[in-house]
Coordinates of C-alpha atoms and ligand atoms in Angstrom, one line a residue:
M1 CA -2.6 -29.6 -9.1
R2 CA -5.4 -31.3 -11.2
Q3 CA -8.4 -29.2 -10.7
S4 CA -11.0 -32.0 -11.2
R5 CA -9.5 -33.1 -7.6
L6 CA -9.8 -29.6 -6.1
F7 CA -12.3 -29.8 -3.4
T8 CA -13.3 -26.3 -3.7
K9 CA -15.7 -25.1 -6.5
T10 CA -16.2 -21.8 -8.0
L11 CA -19.5 -19.9 -7.5
K12 CA -21.6 -17.8 -9.6
E13 CA -22.7 -15.4 -6.7
A14 CA -20.7 -14.6 -3.5
P15 CA -22.9 -15.0 0.0
S16 CA -25.4 -12.0 0.2
D17 CA -24.1 -11.0 3.5
E18 CA -20.7 -10.5 2.2
Q19 CA -20.1 -6.8 1.1
A20 CA -16.3 -6.5 0.7
K21 CA -15.2 -7.2 -3.0
N22 CA -12.0 -9.0 -1.7
A23 CA -14.0 -11.5 0.1
Q24 CA -16.6 -11.9 -2.8
L25 CA -14.1 -12.5 -5.2
L26 CA -11.8 -15.0 -2.9
I27 CA -15.3 -16.8 -1.9
R28 CA -16.4 -17.2 -5.3
A29 CA -12.9 -18.4 -6.7
G30 CA -12.4 -20.8 -4.0
Y31 CA -9.8 -19.4 -2.1
I32 CA -11.5 -18.8 1.4
H33 CA -14.4 -20.0 3.3
K34 CA -16.6 -17.4 5.6
E35 CA -17.1 -18.8 8.8
M36 CA -18.6 -15.7 10.3
A37 CA -18.5 -11.9 10.1
G38 CA -14.7 -11.2 10.0
V39 CA -13.5 -14.8 10.4
Y40 CA -12.6 -17.0 7.2
Q41 CA -11.0 -20.2 6.7
L42 CA -8.3 -20.4 4.2
L43 CA -8.6 -23.0 1.7
P44 CA -6.0 -24.9 -0.4
L45 CA -5.7 -22.1 -3.0
G46 CA -5.9 -19.4 -0.2
L47 CA -3.2 -20.9 1.9
K48 CA -0.9 -21.1 -1.0
V49 CA -1.1 -17.4 -1.6
V50 CA -0.7 -16.9 2.2
E51 CA 2.3 -19.1 2.2
K52 CA 3.9 -17.1 -0.6
I53 CA 3.5 -13.8 1.0
K54 CA 5.0 -15.2 4.3
Q55 CA 7.9 -16.3 2.4
I56 CA 8.6 -13.1 1.0
V57 CA 8.2 -11.4 4.6
R58 CA 10.3 -14.1 6.1
E59 CA 13.0 -13.5 3.6
E60 CA 13.1 -10.0 4.1
M61 CA 12.9 -10.3 8.1
N62 CA 15.7 -12.9 8.0
N63 CA 17.7 -10.4 5.9
V64 CA 17.7 -8.0 8.8
S65 CA 18.6 -10.7 11.4
G66 CA 15.0 -11.6 12.3
Q67 CA 14.7 -14.9 14.2
E68 CA 11.6 -16.8 13.4
M69 CA 9.7 -18.1 16.4
L70 CA 6.0 -18.8 17.3
A71 CA 4.5 -17.4 20.4
T72 CA 1.0 -18.8 22.3
T73 CA -2.3 -17.2 21.6
L74 CA -3.2 -17.6 25.3
Q75 CA -1.5 -14.7 27.4
R76 CA -1.1 -13.9 30.9
K77 CA -3.3 -11.1 32.4
D78 CA -0.5 -10.1 35.0
L79 CA 2.0 -9.1 32.1
W80 CA -0.6 -6.9 30.6
E81 CA -1.4 -5.5 33.8
R82 CA 2.1 -4.4 34.1
T83 CA 1.9 -2.0 31.3
S84 CA -1.9 -1.0 32.0
R85 CA -2.9 -2.5 28.8
W86 CA -5.2 -5.2 30.2
S87 CA -8.0 -2.7 30.6
D88 CA -10.7 -2.9 28.0
E89 CA -10.8 1.0 28.1
V90 CA -7.2 1.2 27.0
V91 CA -7.1 -1.8 24.5
D92 CA -10.6 -2.1 23.2
V93 CA -10.3 -5.2 21.1
W94 CA -9.4 -7.9 24.0
F95 CA -10.9 -11.2 23.7
K96 CA -10.7 -12.7 27.2
S97 CA -12.0 -15.8 29.0
E98 CA -11.8 -17.6 32.3
L99 CA -9.8 -20.6 33.3
K100 CA -11.9 -23.3 34.9
A101 CA -9.0 -23.7 37.3
G102 CA -9.6 -20.0 38.5
G103 CA -8.1 -16.8 36.9
E104 CA -8.3 -15.2 33.3
V105 CA -6.6 -15.3 30.3
G106 CA -6.2 -13.2 27.0
F107 CA -6.3 -14.0 23.6
G108 CA -3.3 -12.5 21.9
W109 CA -4.3 -9.5 19.8
S110 CA -0.5 -8.4 20.0
H111 CA 2.8 -9.8 21.5
E112 CA 4.7 -7.0 22.9
E113 CA 4.3 -7.7 26.5
P114 CA 4.6 -11.6 26.7
L115 CA 7.5 -11.4 24.4
A116 CA 9.4 -8.6 26.1
N117 CA 8.6 -10.8 29.3
M118 CA 10.1 -13.9 27.8
M119 CA 13.4 -12.1 26.9
I120 CA 14.0 -11.3 30.5
N121 CA 15.4 -15.0 30.3
H122 CA 17.4 -14.4 27.4
I123 CA 18.8 -11.1 27.7
S124 CA 20.9 -10.2 30.8
S125 CA 24.2 -8.6 29.5
Y126 CA 24.8 -6.0 26.7
K127 CA 26.7 -8.9 24.8
D128 CA 23.0 -10.3 24.3
L129 CA 22.1 -7.4 22.2
P130 CA 20.9 -6.4 19.5
T131 CA 18.4 -9.1 19.0
M132 CA 15.2 -9.5 16.6
I133 CA 12.4 -12.0 17.0
Y134 CA 9.3 -12.4 14.7
Q135 CA 6.6 -14.9 14.1
F136 CA 3.4 -15.4 11.8
Q137 CA 0.4 -15.7 14.2
N138 CA -3.3 -15.6 14.2
K139 CA -4.3 -12.5 16.0
L140 CA -7.7 -12.4 17.6
R141 CA -9.3 -9.1 18.0
N142 CA -12.7 -8.2 19.0
E143 CA -13.2 -5.7 16.5
L144 CA -16.5 -3.7 16.5
R145 CA -17.1 -3.8 12.7
A146 CA -16.0 -6.3 10.3
K147 CA -17.1 -5.2 7.0
S148 CA -13.8 -5.1 4.9
G149 CA -13.7 -8.9 4.1
I150 CA -10.2 -10.1 5.0
M151 CA -9.0 -6.6 5.4
R152 CA -10.2 -6.5 8.9
G153 CA -11.0 -9.9 10.6
R154 CA -11.5 -10.9 14.2
E155 CA -9.1 -13.5 13.7
F156 CA -6.4 -12.7 11.1
L157 CA -2.8 -13.3 10.3
M158 CA -0.1 -11.0 11.3
K159 CA 3.7 -11.1 11.1
D160 CA 5.0 -9.5 14.0
M161 CA 8.6 -8.6 14.8
Y162 CA 10.3 -7.1 17.9
S163 CA 13.6 -5.6 18.1
F164 CA 15.6 -5.3 21.4
A165 CA 18.8 -3.0 21.4
E166 CA 21.4 -1.6 23.9
T167 CA 22.0 1.7 22.9
E168 CA 19.6 4.4 21.1
E169 CA 21.8 4.2 18.0
Q170 CA 21.6 0.5 17.8
H171 CA 17.9 0.7 18.2
E172 CA 17.5 3.5 15.6
E173 CA 19.5 1.4 13.1
M174 CA 17.3 -1.5 13.6
Y175 CA 14.2 0.7 13.1
E176 CA 15.5 2.0 9.8
A177 CA 16.6 -1.4 8.6
S178 CA 13.2 -2.5 9.1
K179 CA 11.6 0.3 7.1
V180 CA 13.8 -1.0 4.3
A181 CA 12.6 -4.4 4.8
Y182 CA 9.3 -3.5 4.8
T183 CA 9.9 -1.5 1.7
N184 CA 11.3 -4.6 0.0
V185 CA 8.3 -6.6 1.1
F186 CA 5.9 -4.2 -0.5
N187 CA 7.9 -4.0 -3.7
R188 CA 7.9 -7.8 -4.0
L189 CA 4.1 -8.2 -3.5
G190 CA 3.5 -5.6 -6.4
I191 CA 2.2 -2.7 -4.5
G192 CA 5.5 -0.9 -3.6
G193 CA 4.6 2.0 -6.0
D194 CA 1.4 2.6 -4.2
T195 CA 2.7 2.2 -0.7
F196 CA 3.8 5.0 1.5
V197 CA 5.4 5.4 4.9
T198 CA 3.2 7.3 6.8
F199 CA 3.5 9.6 9.9
A200 CA 0.8 8.4 12.2
A201 CA -0.4 8.0 15.9
G202 CA 0.7 5.6 18.4
G203 CA 4.4 6.5 19.0
A204 CA 5.5 6.1 22.5
F205 CA 9.1 7.1 22.6
T206 CA 8.9 9.1 19.4
E207 CA 6.0 11.4 18.3
F208 CA 4.8 9.4 15.4
S209 CA 4.6 6.0 14.6
H210 CA 5.0 4.9 11.0
E211 CA 2.5 3.1 9.1
F212 CA 2.7 1.5 5.7
Q213 CA -0.4 2.8 3.9
T214 CA -1.3 1.4 0.2
V215 CA -3.6 3.4 -1.8
C216 CA -6.7 1.4 -1.9
E217 CA -10.3 2.6 -2.7
A218 CA -11.5 -0.1 -0.1
G219 CA -9.4 1.1 2.7
E220 CA -10.6 2.4 6.0
D221 CA -7.9 5.0 6.5
I222 CA -7.5 8.7 4.9
T223 CA -4.0 9.5 4.0
Y224 CA -2.6 13.0 2.8
I225 CA -0.1 12.1 0.2
N226 CA 2.6 13.9 -1.8
R227 CA 3.8 11.5 -4.3
E228 CA 6.6 13.2 -5.7
K229 CA 8.1 14.0 -2.5
G230 CA 7.4 10.7 -1.0
I231 CA 5.4 12.1 1.7
A232 CA 2.4 10.9 3.8
I233 CA 0.5 11.7 6.8
N234 CA -2.3 10.1 8.5
E235 CA -5.3 12.3 9.0
E236 CA -5.3 11.5 12.5
V237 CA -2.0 13.3 13.0
L238 CA -2.2 16.0 10.4
A239 CA -3.5 18.6 12.4
K240 CA -0.5 18.3 14.8
T241 CA 2.0 18.1 12.3
D242 CA 4.6 20.8 11.4
L243 CA 4.3 20.2 7.8
S244 CA 6.9 23.0 7.2
E245 CA 9.4 20.5 9.0
L246 CA 8.8 18.1 6.4
G247 CA 9.0 20.4 3.5
V248 CA 5.4 20.3 2.2
T249 CA 2.4 22.3 2.2
Q250 CA -1.2 21.4 3.1
E251 CA -2.1 22.3 -0.8
E252 CA 0.4 19.9 -2.0
L253 CA -0.9 16.9 -0.1
V254 CA -3.7 14.9 -1.6
E255 CA -6.5 13.3 0.3
T256 CA -6.5 9.7 -0.5
K257 CA -8.2 6.4 0.6
T258 CA -5.7 3.9 1.9
A259 CA -5.3 0.7 3.8
E260 CA -2.7 0.2 6.5
V261 CA -0.6 -2.7 5.4
G262 CA 2.1 -2.5 8.1
N263 CA 2.9 -0.1 11.3
I264 CA 6.1 0.0 13.0
F265 CA 6.5 1.3 16.5
N266 CA 9.5 3.0 18.6
F267 CA 8.9 2.5 22.2
G268 CA 12.4 3.7 23.3
R269 CA 12.9 2.3 26.8
Q270 CA 9.7 2.6 28.2
K271 CA 8.2 -0.9 27.4
G272 CA 11.6 -2.4 28.7
E273 CA 11.3 -0.4 32.0
E274 CA 7.6 -1.5 32.5
V275 CA 7.8 -4.9 31.8
G276 CA 11.1 -5.4 33.6
L277 CA 13.4 -6.0 30.8
F278 CA 16.7 -4.8 32.1
F279 CA 20.3 -5.6 31.2
K280 CA 23.8 -4.9 32.5
N281 CA 25.5 -2.2 30.2
D282 CA 29.2 -2.3 29.7
A283 CA 29.6 0.0 32.6
G284 CA 27.8 -2.5 34.7
E285 CA 25.0 -0.7 35.3
K286 CA 21.3 -2.0 34.9
V287 CA 19.2 -0.3 32.3
P288 CA 16.3 -0.8 30.4
V289 CA 16.3 -2.7 26.8
W290 CA 15.4 -0.3 23.9
M291 CA 12.3 -1.8 22.1
G292 CA 10.5 -1.5 18.9
S293 CA 7.6 -3.5 17.2
Y294 CA 7.1 -4.1 13.6
G295 CA 3.5 -5.6 12.3
I296 CA 2.3 -6.6 8.6
G297 CA -1.1 -7.6 8.0
I298 CA -0.4 -10.8 6.1
T299 CA -4.3 -11.7 5.2
R300 CA -5.0 -7.8 5.1
V301 CA -2.3 -7.4 2.3
M302 CA -3.9 -10.4 0.4
G303 CA -7.3 -8.4 0.6
V304 CA -5.5 -5.3 -0.7
V305 CA -4.0 -6.8 -3.7
V306 CA -7.2 -8.5 -4.6
E307 CA -9.2 -5.2 -4.3
K308 CA -6.3 -3.3 -6.4
F309 CA -5.8 -5.5 -9.2
A310 CA -9.0 -7.4 -9.8
D311 CA -10.9 -6.6 -13.0
D312 CA -14.6 -7.3 -14.0
K313 CA -13.8 -10.8 -14.7
G314 CA -12.1 -11.8 -11.3
I315 CA -8.9 -11.8 -9.4
V316 CA -5.2 -10.6 -11.0
W317 CA -2.5 -12.2 -8.8
P318 CA 1.0 -10.5 -9.1
E319 CA 3.3 -13.3 -10.3
S320 CA 5.3 -13.2 -6.8
I321 CA 2.1 -14.6 -4.9
A322 CA 0.0 -16.3 -7.3
P323 CA -1.3 -19.8 -6.1
F324 CA 0.1 -21.3 -9.3
K325 CA 2.1 -19.7 -12.2
V326 CA 0.2 -21.3 -15.2
H327 CA -3.2 -22.4 -15.5
L328 CA -3.4 -25.1 -18.1
V329 CA -7.0 -25.3 -19.5
A330 CA -7.7 -28.2 -21.6
L331 CA -10.7 -28.2 -23.9
N332 CA -12.0 -31.1 -26.0
T333 CA -11.1 -33.4 -23.1
D334 CA -13.6 -36.1 -24.4
D335 CA -11.1 -36.8 -27.2
D336 CA -8.4 -39.3 -26.0
E337 CA -5.7 -38.1 -28.2
I338 CA -6.2 -34.4 -27.0
R339 CA -6.3 -35.7 -23.3
D340 CA -3.1 -37.5 -23.6
W341 CA -1.5 -34.8 -25.2
S342 CA -2.4 -32.1 -22.7
D343 CA -1.6 -34.6 -19.7
G344 CA 1.6 -34.9 -21.2
V345 CA 2.2 -31.2 -21.4
Y346 CA 1.1 -31.1 -17.7
T347 CA 3.5 -33.8 -16.7
A348 CA 6.5 -31.8 -18.8
L349 CA 5.7 -28.4 -17.0
Q350 CA 5.8 -30.2 -13.6
K351 CA 8.9 -31.9 -14.3
L352 CA 10.4 -28.2 -15.3
G353 CA 9.6 -27.1 -11.7
V354 CA 6.5 -25.0 -13.1
E355 CA 3.7 -24.5 -10.8
V356 CA 0.4 -25.4 -12.9
L357 CA -3.1 -25.9 -11.8
Y358 CA -4.3 -28.1 -14.6
D359 CA -8.0 -27.9 -15.5
D360 CA -8.7 -31.2 -16.6
R361 CA -12.2 -31.0 -15.9
E362 CA -15.2 -32.0 -18.3
A363 CA -16.8 -28.6 -18.9
R364 CA -17.7 -26.0 -21.4
P365 CA -14.9 -23.9 -22.8
G366 CA -16.9 -20.9 -21.7
E367 CA -17.1 -22.2 -18.1
K368 CA -13.6 -23.0 -18.0
F369 CA -12.2 -19.6 -19.2
A370 CA -14.8 -17.7 -16.8
D371 CA -13.2 -19.9 -14.0
S372 CA -9.9 -19.2 -15.0
D373 CA -10.3 -15.4 -15.0
L374 CA -12.0 -15.6 -11.7
I375 CA -9.3 -17.4 -10.3
G376 CA -6.7 -15.2 -11.7
I377 CA -3.5 -17.1 -12.5
P378 CA -1.0 -15.0 -14.3
Y379 CA -0.7 -17.3 -17.4
R380 CA -3.5 -19.4 -19.3
V381 CA -2.5 -22.2 -21.5
V382 CA -5.0 -23.5 -23.7
V383 CA -4.7 -27.2 -24.9
S384 CA -7.2 -28.0 -27.7
K385 CA -8.1 -29.9 -30.8
K386 CA -7.2 -26.5 -32.7
S387 CA -4.0 -25.9 -30.9
K388 CA -3.2 -29.8 -31.7
E389 CA -3.6 -29.0 -35.4
A390 CA -1.8 -25.7 -35.4
G391 CA 1.1 -27.1 -33.4
T392 CA 1.0 -24.0 -31.2
F393 CA -0.5 -23.2 -27.7
E394 CA -2.5 -19.9 -26.9
V395 CA -0.7 -18.3 -23.8
V396 CA -2.8 -15.5 -22.4
T397 CA -1.5 -12.9 -19.9
R398 CA -4.3 -12.5 -17.1
A399 CA -3.1 -8.8 -16.3
N400 CA -3.1 -7.3 -19.8
G401 CA -4.9 -9.9 -22.0
E402 CA -2.0 -10.1 -24.3
V403 CA -2.1 -13.4 -26.3
R404 CA 0.9 -15.2 -27.7
N405 CA 1.0 -18.5 -29.7
L406 CA 3.9 -20.7 -28.6
T407 CA 5.2 -23.8 -29.9
E408 CA 5.7 -26.7 -27.5
E409 CA 9.4 -26.0 -27.2
E410 CA 8.8 -22.4 -26.9
L411 CA 6.2 -22.9 -23.9
Y412 CA 8.7 -24.9 -22.0
E413 CA 11.4 -22.6 -22.5
D414 CA 9.2 -19.4 -21.5
F415 CA 8.0 -20.7 -18.3
V416 CA 11.4 -22.2 -17.1
E417 CA 13.1 -20.0 -14.5
Ligands
ADP501 N1 -8.5 -6.4 12.3 C1 -7.4 -6.7 11.4 N2 -7.7 -7.8 10.3 C2 -6.6 -7.9 9.5 N3 -5.4 -7.1 9.7 C3 -5.4 -6.2 10.9 C4 -6.2 -6.1 11.5 N4 -5.9 -5.3 12.6 C5 -4.5 -4.9 12.0 N5 -4.4 -5.5 11.1 C6 -2.8 -5.8 10.5 O1 -1.9 -5.6 11.5 C7 -0.9 -4.7 11.3 C8 -0.4 -4.5 12.7 O2 -1.4 -4.1 13.6 P1 -1.5 -2.6 14.7 O3 -1.0 -1.8 14.1 O4 -1.3 -3.3 16.0 O5 -3.3 -2.6 14.5 P2 -4.1 -1.2 14.5 O6 -3.6 -0.4 13.5 O7 -5.5 -1.8 13.9 O8 -4.0 -0.7 16.0 C9 -1.7 -3.6 10.6 O9 -0.9 -2.6 9.9 C10 -2.7 -4.3 9.7 O10 -1.9 -4.7 8.5
MG502 MG1 -1.7 0.3 13.2

């Protein structure tokens, strides 16, 4: 991608009404556009990052036999009435609207009810089980507060998965497998070491749900963590938790600010029963399906990564989700010889399959470097008159500032996977 063609421009200042660091940096660097509080458009750079996160999540969900689909945003009132969750007192984030033809619809804040109902058409016998479905979908939630940038949106991208099982044992197996899949996801996103499986409220069948909480100053949650033992407990359930059962004392737990990046729920057979999702077991009896649901906040996780790794110069992406691997920055572009040479390096890197953002703009070096730091691509390669004379390129690692001088040949070798 040639930066001269990128329609987004970097900004010196974030909009004055934006308080969250993640959104400030993402707006300034041209990843997102703030439409209104809690609502952000994804620009080309932002979409690239989101697609990379999605692909990692997709691979891990496919690994546990998840099947991808896409549900609708508009939802039926009667389905949510079956489980008493249409009420605004029970679910306080509903967006609802009225049909001109009469009747009400809801905008999907989650999809347990519609997808459980849909599965009535596909699950009739124990032979149809187990099965898992998932999707990436924009959820709409009428959040009272939206001050955390893309970490809390009124419209945001979630991966939600639903498991359907025949027996408790099969159900538990899927629940545990998804926990492992989630751990893999967060490791690959570069936040594994700071993300904890956390006992949390919201269990239907079980006492707890499990949240994935990432240590983050900008997070809205408080989690009590013991790193050595790998135990984490959400503040909401701390008082009602028997710590001795977990093998930890209150003194061993450190109060920590965290962001909830994922949440998994065990519904037991309750949801199937309420929605009317039954199957015939091998004894020929009609019994409710065991259900679980598994969410990851895709855009929230993007915000968390920005918050955690950014420095005073800008964003620092882990390689796994960076929009490009290399930021090729050409200086002295008014010199035809240099321009031809840097164009050639760009073409060669592309041919090798390296993802490159090529700063081919006519701008001062200081401006180019500042933009490059702000955008946060893992490796910056500088092409200039100086490098042409020396026969080497300066390669700077964004995360630690390490500088290497590589010949053209070494450069290509270095970036080929
Ligand atoms: N308003 C929001 N903006 C961005 N991400 C969200 C938002 N609400 C929830 N998420 C993400 O979606 C995941 C699943 O949501 P869920 O647990 O149903 O929501 P909540 O914890 O708000 O009740 C959460 O773990 C979080 O990562
Ligand atoms: Mg949650």
